[in-house]
PDB file of C-alpha atoms and ligand atoms in Angstrom:
ATOM      1  CA  MET X   1       3.527  -1.513 -27.827  1.00 64.00           C
ATOM      2  CA  GLN X   2       4.792  -1.570 -24.249  1.00 73.00           C
ATOM      3  CA  ALA X   3       2.141  -2.846 -21.814  1.00 83.00           C
ATOM      4  CA  PRO X   4       1.880  -0.614 -18.729  1.00 89.00           C
ATOM      5  CA  GLY X   5       3.207  -2.048 -15.506  1.00 94.00           C
ATOM      6  CA  LEU X   6       0.913  -3.340 -12.795  1.00 97.00           C
ATOM      7  CA  LEU X   7      -0.155  -0.971 -10.070  1.00 98.00           C
ATOM      8  CA  ILE X   8      -0.454  -3.133  -6.977  1.00 98.00           C
ATOM      9  CA  VAL X   9      -2.144  -1.692  -3.914  1.00 98.00           C
ATOM     10  CA  LEU X  10      -1.501  -3.468  -0.633  1.00 98.00           C
ATOM     11  CA  SER X  11      -3.911  -2.199   1.951  1.00 97.00           C
ATOM     12  CA  GLY X  12      -5.858  -3.145   5.051  1.00 95.00           C
ATOM     13  CA  PRO X  13      -6.162  -2.239   8.704  1.00 89.00           C
ATOM     14  CA  SER X  14      -3.119  -0.932  10.504  1.00 80.00           C
ATOM     15  CA  GLY X  15      -1.310  -3.739  12.306  1.00 80.00           C
ATOM     16  CA  ALA X  16      -2.346  -6.359   9.744  1.00 87.00           C
ATOM     17  CA  GLY X  17       1.303  -6.673   8.817  1.00 90.00           C
ATOM     18  CA  LYS X  18       1.253  -4.900   5.443  1.00 94.00           C
ATOM     19  CA  GLY X  19       4.710  -3.463   6.023  1.00 93.00           C
ATOM     20  CA  THR X  20       6.311  -6.801   6.911  1.00 93.00           C
ATOM     21  CA  LEU X  21       4.654  -8.545   3.969  1.00 97.00           C
ATOM     22  CA  CYS X  22       5.589  -5.815   1.559  1.00 97.00           C
ATOM     23  CA  GLN X  23       9.227  -5.957   2.652  1.00 96.00           C
ATOM     24  CA  ALA X  24       9.362  -9.748   2.368  1.00 98.00           C
ATOM     25  CA  LEU X  25       7.671  -9.658  -1.029  1.00 98.00           C
ATOM     26  CA  ARG X  26      10.112  -7.064  -2.350  1.00 97.00           C
ATOM     27  CA  ALA X  27      13.045  -9.137  -1.139  1.00 97.00           C
ATOM     28  CA  GLN X  28      11.712 -12.044  -3.191  1.00 97.00           C
ATOM     29  CA  MET X  29      10.689  -9.959  -6.205  1.00 97.00           C
ATOM     30  CA  PRO X  30      13.510  -7.418  -6.471  1.00 97.00           C
ATOM     31  CA  GLU X  31      12.252  -6.129  -9.831  1.00 96.00           C
ATOM     32  CA  LEU X  32       9.101  -4.830  -8.126  1.00 98.00           C
ATOM     33  CA  LYS X  33       9.257  -1.039  -7.628  1.00 98.00           C
ATOM     34  CA  TYR X  34       8.060   0.469  -4.365  1.00 98.00           C
ATOM     35  CA  SER X  35       6.275   3.772  -4.046  1.00 98.00           C
ATOM     36  CA  VAL X  36       7.850   5.786  -1.213  1.00 98.00           C
ATOM     37  CA  SER X  37       5.157   7.880   0.458  1.00 98.00           C
ATOM     38  CA  ALA X  38       5.491  11.315   1.966  1.00 98.00           C
ATOM     39  CA  THR X  39       4.419  11.714   5.586  1.00 98.00           C
ATOM     40  CA  THR X  40       4.242  14.356   8.256  1.00 98.00           C
ATOM     41  CA  ARG X  41       4.924  11.824  11.014  1.00 97.00           C
ATOM     42  CA  GLN X  42       8.293  11.590  12.733  1.00 96.00           C
ATOM     43  CA  PRO X  43      10.667   8.829  11.627  1.00 97.00           C
ATOM     44  CA  ARG X  44      10.691   5.765  13.896  1.00 94.00           C
ATOM     45  CA  ALA X  45      13.990   4.306  15.051  1.00 94.00           C
ATOM     46  CA  GLY X  46      15.756   2.680  12.113  1.00 95.00           C
ATOM     47  CA  GLU X  47      13.669   4.342   9.430  1.00 96.00           C
ATOM     48  CA  VAL X  48      15.529   6.120   6.656  1.00 97.00           C
ATOM     49  CA  GLU X  49      14.562   9.223   4.651  1.00 98.00           C
ATOM     50  CA  GLY X  50      13.779   8.336   1.050  1.00 97.00           C
ATOM     51  CA  ILE X  51      13.695   4.599   1.784  1.00 96.00           C
ATOM     52  CA  ASN X  52      10.792   4.229   4.214  1.00 96.00           C
ATOM     53  CA  TYR X  53       9.206   7.620   3.687  1.00 98.00           C
ATOM     54  CA  TYR X  54       9.937  11.196   2.693  1.00 98.00           C
ATOM     55  CA  TYR X  55       9.531  12.971   6.036  1.00 98.00           C
ATOM     56  CA  ILE X  56       8.049  16.389   5.389  1.00 98.00           C
ATOM     57  CA  THR X  57       6.416  19.204   7.330  1.00 98.00           C
ATOM     58  CA  LYS X  58       2.682  19.877   7.217  1.00 98.00           C
ATOM     59  CA  GLU X  59       3.442  23.074   5.264  1.00 98.00           C
ATOM     60  CA  LYS X  60       5.326  21.126   2.615  1.00 98.00           C
ATOM     61  CA  PHE X  61       2.519  18.525   2.538  1.00 98.00           C
ATOM     62  CA  ASP X  62      -0.065  21.249   1.907  1.00 98.00           C
ATOM     63  CA  GLU X  63       2.117  22.749  -0.803  1.00 98.00           C
ATOM     64  CA  MET X  64       2.478  19.394  -2.594  1.00 98.00           C
ATOM     65  CA  LEU X  65      -1.257  18.835  -2.275  1.00 98.00           C
ATOM     66  CA  ALA X  66      -2.027  22.260  -3.758  1.00 98.00           C
ATOM     67  CA  GLN X  67       0.360  21.546  -6.653  1.00 98.00           C
ATOM     68  CA  GLY X  68      -1.493  18.292  -7.395  1.00 97.00           C
ATOM     69  CA  GLU X  69       1.588  16.209  -6.675  1.00 98.00           C
ATOM     70  CA  PHE X  70      -0.235  13.404  -4.851  1.00 98.00           C
ATOM     71  CA  LEU X  71      -1.996  10.489  -6.489  1.00 97.00           C
ATOM     72  CA  GLU X  72      -3.896  10.029  -3.225  1.00 98.00           C
ATOM     73  CA  TRP X  73      -3.530  11.217   0.312  1.00 98.00           C
ATOM     74  CA  ALA X  74      -5.080  10.604   3.713  1.00 97.00           C
ATOM     75  CA  ARG X  75      -4.973  11.661   7.293  1.00 96.00           C
ATOM     76  CA  VAL X  76      -4.225   8.527   9.269  1.00 89.00           C
ATOM     77  CA  TYR X  77      -4.739   9.109  12.985  1.00 80.00           C
ATOM     78  CA  ASP X  78      -2.866  12.365  13.582  1.00 88.00           C
ATOM     79  CA  ASN X  79      -0.535  12.375  10.594  1.00 96.00           C
ATOM     80  CA  TYR X  80      -0.818  12.970   6.878  1.00 98.00           C
ATOM     81  CA  TYR X  81       0.362  10.536   4.234  1.00 98.00           C
ATOM     82  CA  GLY X  82       0.466  10.853   0.467  1.00 98.00           C
ATOM     83  CA  THR X  83       1.654   8.963  -2.594  1.00 98.00           C
ATOM     84  CA  PRO X  84       3.767  11.184  -4.853  1.00 98.00           C
ATOM     85  CA  LYS X  85       2.407  10.873  -8.398  1.00 97.00           C
ATOM     86  CA  LYS X  86       5.658  11.122 -10.296  1.00 97.00           C
ATOM     87  CA  GLN X  87       7.349   7.841  -9.419  1.00 96.00           C
ATOM     88  CA  VAL X  88       4.170   5.798  -9.869  1.00 97.00           C
ATOM     89  CA  MET X  89       3.343   7.279 -13.291  1.00 96.00           C
ATOM     90  CA  GLU X  90       6.899   6.930 -14.534  1.00 96.00           C
ATOM     91  CA  SER X  91       7.152   3.293 -13.454  1.00 97.00           C
ATOM     92  CA  LEU X  92       3.835   2.351 -15.036  1.00 96.00           C
ATOM     93  CA  GLU X  93       4.772   4.077 -18.295  1.00 95.00           C
ATOM     94  CA  ARG X  94       8.083   2.214 -18.398  1.00 95.00           C
ATOM     95  CA  GLY X  95       6.187  -1.058 -17.979  1.00 94.00           C
ATOM     96  CA  GLU X  96       7.498  -1.600 -14.452  1.00 96.00           C
ATOM     97  CA  ASP X  97       5.269  -3.063 -11.753  1.00 97.00           C
ATOM     98  CA  ILE X  98       4.971  -0.893  -8.671  1.00 98.00           C
ATOM     99  CA  ILE X  99       3.537  -1.605  -5.237  1.00 98.00           C
ATOM    100  CA  LEU X 100       1.898   0.884  -2.887  1.00 98.00           C
ATOM    101  CA  GLU X 101       1.453   0.118   0.788  1.00 98.00           C
ATOM    102  CA  ILE X 102      -1.266   2.484   1.901  1.00 97.00           C
ATOM    103  CA  ASP X 103      -4.331   2.743   4.099  1.00 95.00           C
ATOM    104  CA  ILE X 104      -7.902   2.001   3.017  1.00 96.00           C
ATOM    105  CA  GLN X 105      -8.931   5.623   2.382  1.00 96.00           C
ATOM    106  CA  GLY X 106      -6.014   5.999  -0.026  1.00 98.00           C
ATOM    107  CA  ALA X 107      -6.701   2.670  -1.732  1.00 98.00           C
ATOM    108  CA  MET X 108     -10.305   3.729  -2.402  1.00 98.00           C
ATOM    109  CA  GLN X 109      -9.104   6.984  -4.006  1.00 98.00           C
ATOM    110  CA  ILE X 110      -6.743   5.065  -6.304  1.00 97.00           C
ATOM    111  CA  LYS X 111      -9.487   2.588  -7.211  1.00 97.00           C
ATOM    112  CA  LYS X 112     -11.671   5.464  -8.461  1.00 97.00           C
ATOM    113  CA  GLN X 113      -8.904   6.906 -10.620  1.00 95.00           C
ATOM    114  CA  TYR X 114      -7.259   3.691 -11.740  1.00 95.00           C
ATOM    115  CA  PRO X 115      -9.593   0.672 -11.518  1.00 95.00           C
ATOM    116  CA  LYS X 116      -7.062  -1.377 -13.497  1.00 95.00           C
ATOM    117  CA  GLY X 117      -4.949  -1.532 -10.336  1.00 97.00           C
ATOM    118  CA  VAL X 118      -4.720  -4.774  -8.367  1.00 98.00           C
ATOM    119  CA  PHE X 119      -6.263  -4.191  -4.949  1.00 98.00           C
ATOM    120  CA  ILE X 120      -5.186  -6.576  -2.219  1.00 98.00           C
ATOM    121  CA  PHE X 121      -6.602  -6.477   1.302  1.00 98.00           C
ATOM    122  CA  ILE X 122      -4.375  -7.815   4.054  1.00 97.00           C
ATOM    123  CA  VAL X 123      -6.084  -8.992   7.239  1.00 94.00           C
ATOM    124  CA  PRO X 124      -4.658 -10.225  10.521  1.00 91.00           C
ATOM    125  CA  PRO X 125      -5.672 -13.765  11.557  1.00 89.00           C
ATOM    126  CA  SER X 126      -7.730 -12.391  14.476  1.00 87.00           C
ATOM    127  CA  ILE X 127      -8.470  -9.212  16.414  1.00 82.00           C
ATOM    128  CA  ARG X 128      -6.557 -10.629  19.387  1.00 84.00           C
ATOM    129  CA  GLU X 129      -3.502 -11.206  17.208  1.00 85.00           C
ATOM    130  CA  LEU X 130      -3.821  -7.692  15.842  1.00 83.00           C
ATOM    131  CA  GLU X 131      -3.906  -6.251  19.348  1.00 82.00           C
ATOM    132  CA  LYS X 132      -0.795  -8.236  20.205  1.00 84.00           C
ATOM    133  CA  ARG X 133       1.023  -6.947  17.123  1.00 79.00           C
ATOM    134  CA  ILE X 134       0.152  -3.289  17.625  1.00 78.00           C
ATOM    135  CA  THR X 135       1.070  -3.423  21.310  1.00 83.00           C
ATOM    136  CA  GLY X 136       4.201  -5.498  20.689  1.00 80.00           C
ATOM    137  CA  ARG X 137       5.537  -3.036  18.135  1.00 72.00           C
ATOM    138  CA  GLY X 138       6.328  -0.816  21.101  1.00 74.00           C
ATOM    139  CA  THR X 139       6.372   2.265  18.903  1.00 74.00           C
ATOM    140  CA  ASP X 140       2.992   3.744  19.651  1.00 75.00           C
ATOM    141  CA  SER X 141       1.506   5.278  22.785  1.00 82.00           C
ATOM    142  CA  GLU X 142      -1.379   3.613  24.602  1.00 84.00           C
ATOM    143  CA  GLU X 143      -3.741   6.263  23.288  1.00 85.00           C
ATOM    144  CA  VAL X 144      -2.682   5.664  19.670  1.00 79.00           C
ATOM    145  CA  ILE X 145      -3.079   1.889  20.139  1.00 82.00           C
ATOM    146  CA  LYS X 146      -6.614   2.344  21.491  1.00 83.00           C
ATOM    147  CA  LYS X 147      -7.546   4.573  18.544  1.00 80.00           C
ATOM    148  CA  ARG X 148      -6.117   2.084  16.058  1.00 78.00           C
ATOM    149  CA  LEU X 149      -7.984  -0.883  17.506  1.00 83.00           C
ATOM    150  CA  SER X 150     -11.290   0.925  17.604  1.00 84.00           C
ATOM    151  CA  CYS X 151     -11.023   1.667  13.856  1.00 83.00           C
ATOM    152  CA  VAL X 152     -10.276  -1.900  12.816  1.00 86.00           C
ATOM    153  CA  GLN X 153     -13.801  -3.359  12.956  1.00 82.00           C
ATOM    154  CA  GLN X 154     -15.043  -0.638  10.686  1.00 87.00           C
ATOM    155  CA  GLU X 155     -12.046  -0.969   8.358  1.00 91.00           C
ATOM    156  CA  LEU X 156     -12.680  -4.690   7.896  1.00 91.00           C
ATOM    157  CA  THR X 157     -16.006  -3.921   6.206  1.00 92.00           C
ATOM    158  CA  TYR X 158     -14.106  -2.604   3.164  1.00 96.00           C
ATOM    159  CA  VAL X 159     -12.919  -6.063   2.193  1.00 96.00           C
ATOM    160  CA  SER X 160     -15.573  -6.393  -0.524  1.00 96.00           C
ATOM    161  CA  GLU X 161     -14.089  -3.422  -2.396  1.00 97.00           C
ATOM    162  CA  TYR X 162     -10.909  -5.369  -3.082  1.00 98.00           C
ATOM    163  CA  ASP X 163      -9.898  -7.906  -5.732  1.00 98.00           C
ATOM    164  CA  TYR X 164      -8.122 -10.220  -3.298  1.00 98.00           C
ATOM    165  CA  VAL X 165      -7.900 -10.850   0.421  1.00 98.00           C
ATOM    166  CA  VAL X 166      -4.844 -12.389   2.035  1.00 97.00           C
ATOM    167  CA  VAL X 167      -4.856 -13.483   5.679  1.00 96.00           C
ATOM    168  CA  ASN X 168      -1.484 -12.741   7.187  1.00 95.00           C
ATOM    169  CA  ASP X 169      -1.138 -15.708   9.524  1.00 92.00           C
ATOM    170  CA  GLU X 170       2.339 -16.743   8.472  1.00 94.00           C
ATOM    171  CA  VAL X 171       4.587 -14.371   6.532  1.00 96.00           C
ATOM    172  CA  GLN X 172       6.028 -16.775   3.957  1.00 97.00           C
ATOM    173  CA  THR X 173       2.634 -18.349   3.213  1.00 98.00           C
ATOM    174  CA  ALA X 174       1.107 -14.906   2.736  1.00 98.00           C
ATOM    175  CA  VAL X 175       4.009 -13.826   0.508  1.00 98.00           C
ATOM    176  CA  GLU X 176       3.521 -16.907  -1.680  1.00 98.00           C
ATOM    177  CA  LYS X 177      -0.099 -15.869  -2.131  1.00 98.00           C
ATOM    178  CA  LEU X 178       0.918 -12.333  -3.078  1.00 98.00           C
ATOM    179  CA  LYS X 179       3.409 -13.657  -5.630  1.00 98.00           C
ATOM    180  CA  ALA X 180       0.741 -15.944  -7.097  1.00 98.00           C
ATOM    181  CA  ILE X 181      -1.683 -13.006  -7.399  1.00 98.00           C
ATOM    182  CA  ILE X 182       0.899 -10.873  -9.201  1.00 98.00           C
ATOM    183  CA  ILE X 183       1.895 -13.660 -11.581  1.00 96.00           C
ATOM    184  CA  ALA X 184      -1.743 -14.438 -12.405  1.00 97.00           C
ATOM    185  CA  GLU X 185      -2.599 -10.761 -12.957  1.00 96.00           C
ATOM    186  CA  LYS X 186       0.283 -10.443 -15.409  1.00 94.00           C
ATOM    187  CA  CYS X 187      -1.178 -13.324 -17.425  1.00 93.00           C
ATOM    188  CA  ARG X 188      -4.526 -11.622 -17.993  1.00 93.00           C
ATOM    189  CA  PRO X 189      -5.045 -11.157 -21.739  1.00 89.00           C
ATOM    190  CA  GLN X 190      -6.374  -7.613 -21.221  1.00 85.00           C
ATOM    191  CA  ARG X 191      -3.023  -6.619 -19.746  1.00 84.00           C
ATOM    192  CA  LYS X 192      -0.913  -8.088 -22.501  1.00 73.00           C
ATOM    193  CA  ALA X 193       0.294  -6.069 -25.447  1.00 66.00           C
ATOM    194  CA  PHE X 194       1.577  -8.823 -27.664  1.00 62.00           C
ATOM    195  CA  SER X 195       1.066 -10.096 -31.137  1.00 60.00           C
ATOM    196  CA  LEU X 196       0.734 -13.734 -32.061  1.00 62.00           C
ATOM    197  CA  GLU X 197       1.928 -15.020 -35.365  1.00 66.00           C
ATOM    198  CA  TRP X 198      -0.586 -17.480 -36.735  1.00 63.00           C
ATOM    199  CA  SER X 199       0.877 -18.442 -40.078  1.00 56.00           C
TER     200      SER X 199
HETATM  201  P1  LIG U   1       2.831   4.066   9.701  1.00 58.95           P
HETATM  202  O1  LIG U   1       2.831   5.416  10.341  1.00 58.95           O
HETATM  203  O2  LIG U   1       2.607   2.942  10.685  1.00 58.95           O
HETATM  204  O3  LIG U   1       4.060   3.853   8.828  1.00 58.95           O
HETATM  205  O4  LIG U   1       1.599   4.024   8.700  1.00 58.95           O
HETATM  206  C1  LIG U   1       0.296   4.250   9.162  1.00 58.95           C
HETATM  207  C2  LIG U   1      -0.694   3.903   8.075  1.00 58.95           C
HETATM  208  O5  LIG U   1      -0.542   4.797   6.966  1.00 58.95           O
HETATM  209  C3  LIG U   1      -0.490   2.499   7.490  1.00 58.95           C
HETATM  210  O6  LIG U   1      -1.764   1.897   7.366  1.00 58.95           O
HETATM  211  C4  LIG U   1       0.135   2.754   6.136  1.00 58.95           C
HETATM  212  O7  LIG U   1      -0.189   1.737   5.203  1.00 58.95           O
HETATM  213  C5  LIG U   1      -0.532   4.058   5.763  1.00 58.95           C
HETATM  214  N1  LIG U   1       0.194   4.791   4.717  1.00 58.95           N
HETATM  215  C6  LIG U   1       1.523   4.859   4.487  1.00 58.95           C
HETATM  216  N2  LIG U   1       1.790   5.612   3.428  1.00 58.95           N
HETATM  217  C7  LIG U   1       0.604   6.030   2.937  1.00 58.95           C
HETATM  218  C8  LIG U   1       0.219   6.831   1.818  1.00 58.95           C
HETATM  219  O8  LIG U   1       1.013   7.341   1.037  1.00 58.95           O
HETATM  220  N3  LIG U   1      -1.105   7.051   1.666  1.00 58.95           N
HETATM  221  C9  LIG U   1      -2.045   6.516   2.487  1.00 58.95           C
HETATM  222  N4  LIG U   1      -3.313   6.770   2.215  1.00 58.95           N
HETATM  223  N5  LIG U   1      -1.728   5.767   3.538  1.00 58.95           N
HETATM  224  C10 LIG U   1      -0.416   5.511   3.767  1.00 58.95           C
END
């Protein structure tokens, strides 16, 4: 029997560096599938349709939602984001591991439906560092930055809902931790569909 793949949820406050870590992890674990989310926000410079996100209108988002096409969805600040069900289900059924990089509201929805997932909380080394990162990104307006920072304290309280917490102080160190988590999770006997020959 084929064991299902691992569903890995990388989550945490915005600006914690989830995106950077996820990219670095995927570069080092190329077999890891990535769930491309749908969003109503505009693409940022350098982002590519179908690679970073599927950029859709609010009408299309509502239609997909009504059709039950999202595994989870959330309004993050002024935009909507959702994880299309199809790719995630197909990967898991094929025994492929897949990673989702989503916000905390979305992670909590997945945890309810699929507690077997591996839930990893990424935190910045400090609030000051977080502020520096969000401001330094240069992609968001001052108003958006203010909103994001004011949510962080509250978001940090969700840490206890997760299986693991990784402090993103240095990218490669954090990636090593993520790899170790994934390797260890794959060794859990409950996840293995194997038979031992004892003769
Ligand atoms: P950004 O607009 O900076 O790419 O993402 C904003 C926030 O939305 C980030 O915290 C990101 O992890 C989260 N996000 C991206 N895709 C999804 C998704 O499909 N579902 C949920 N719930 N959050 C998402």
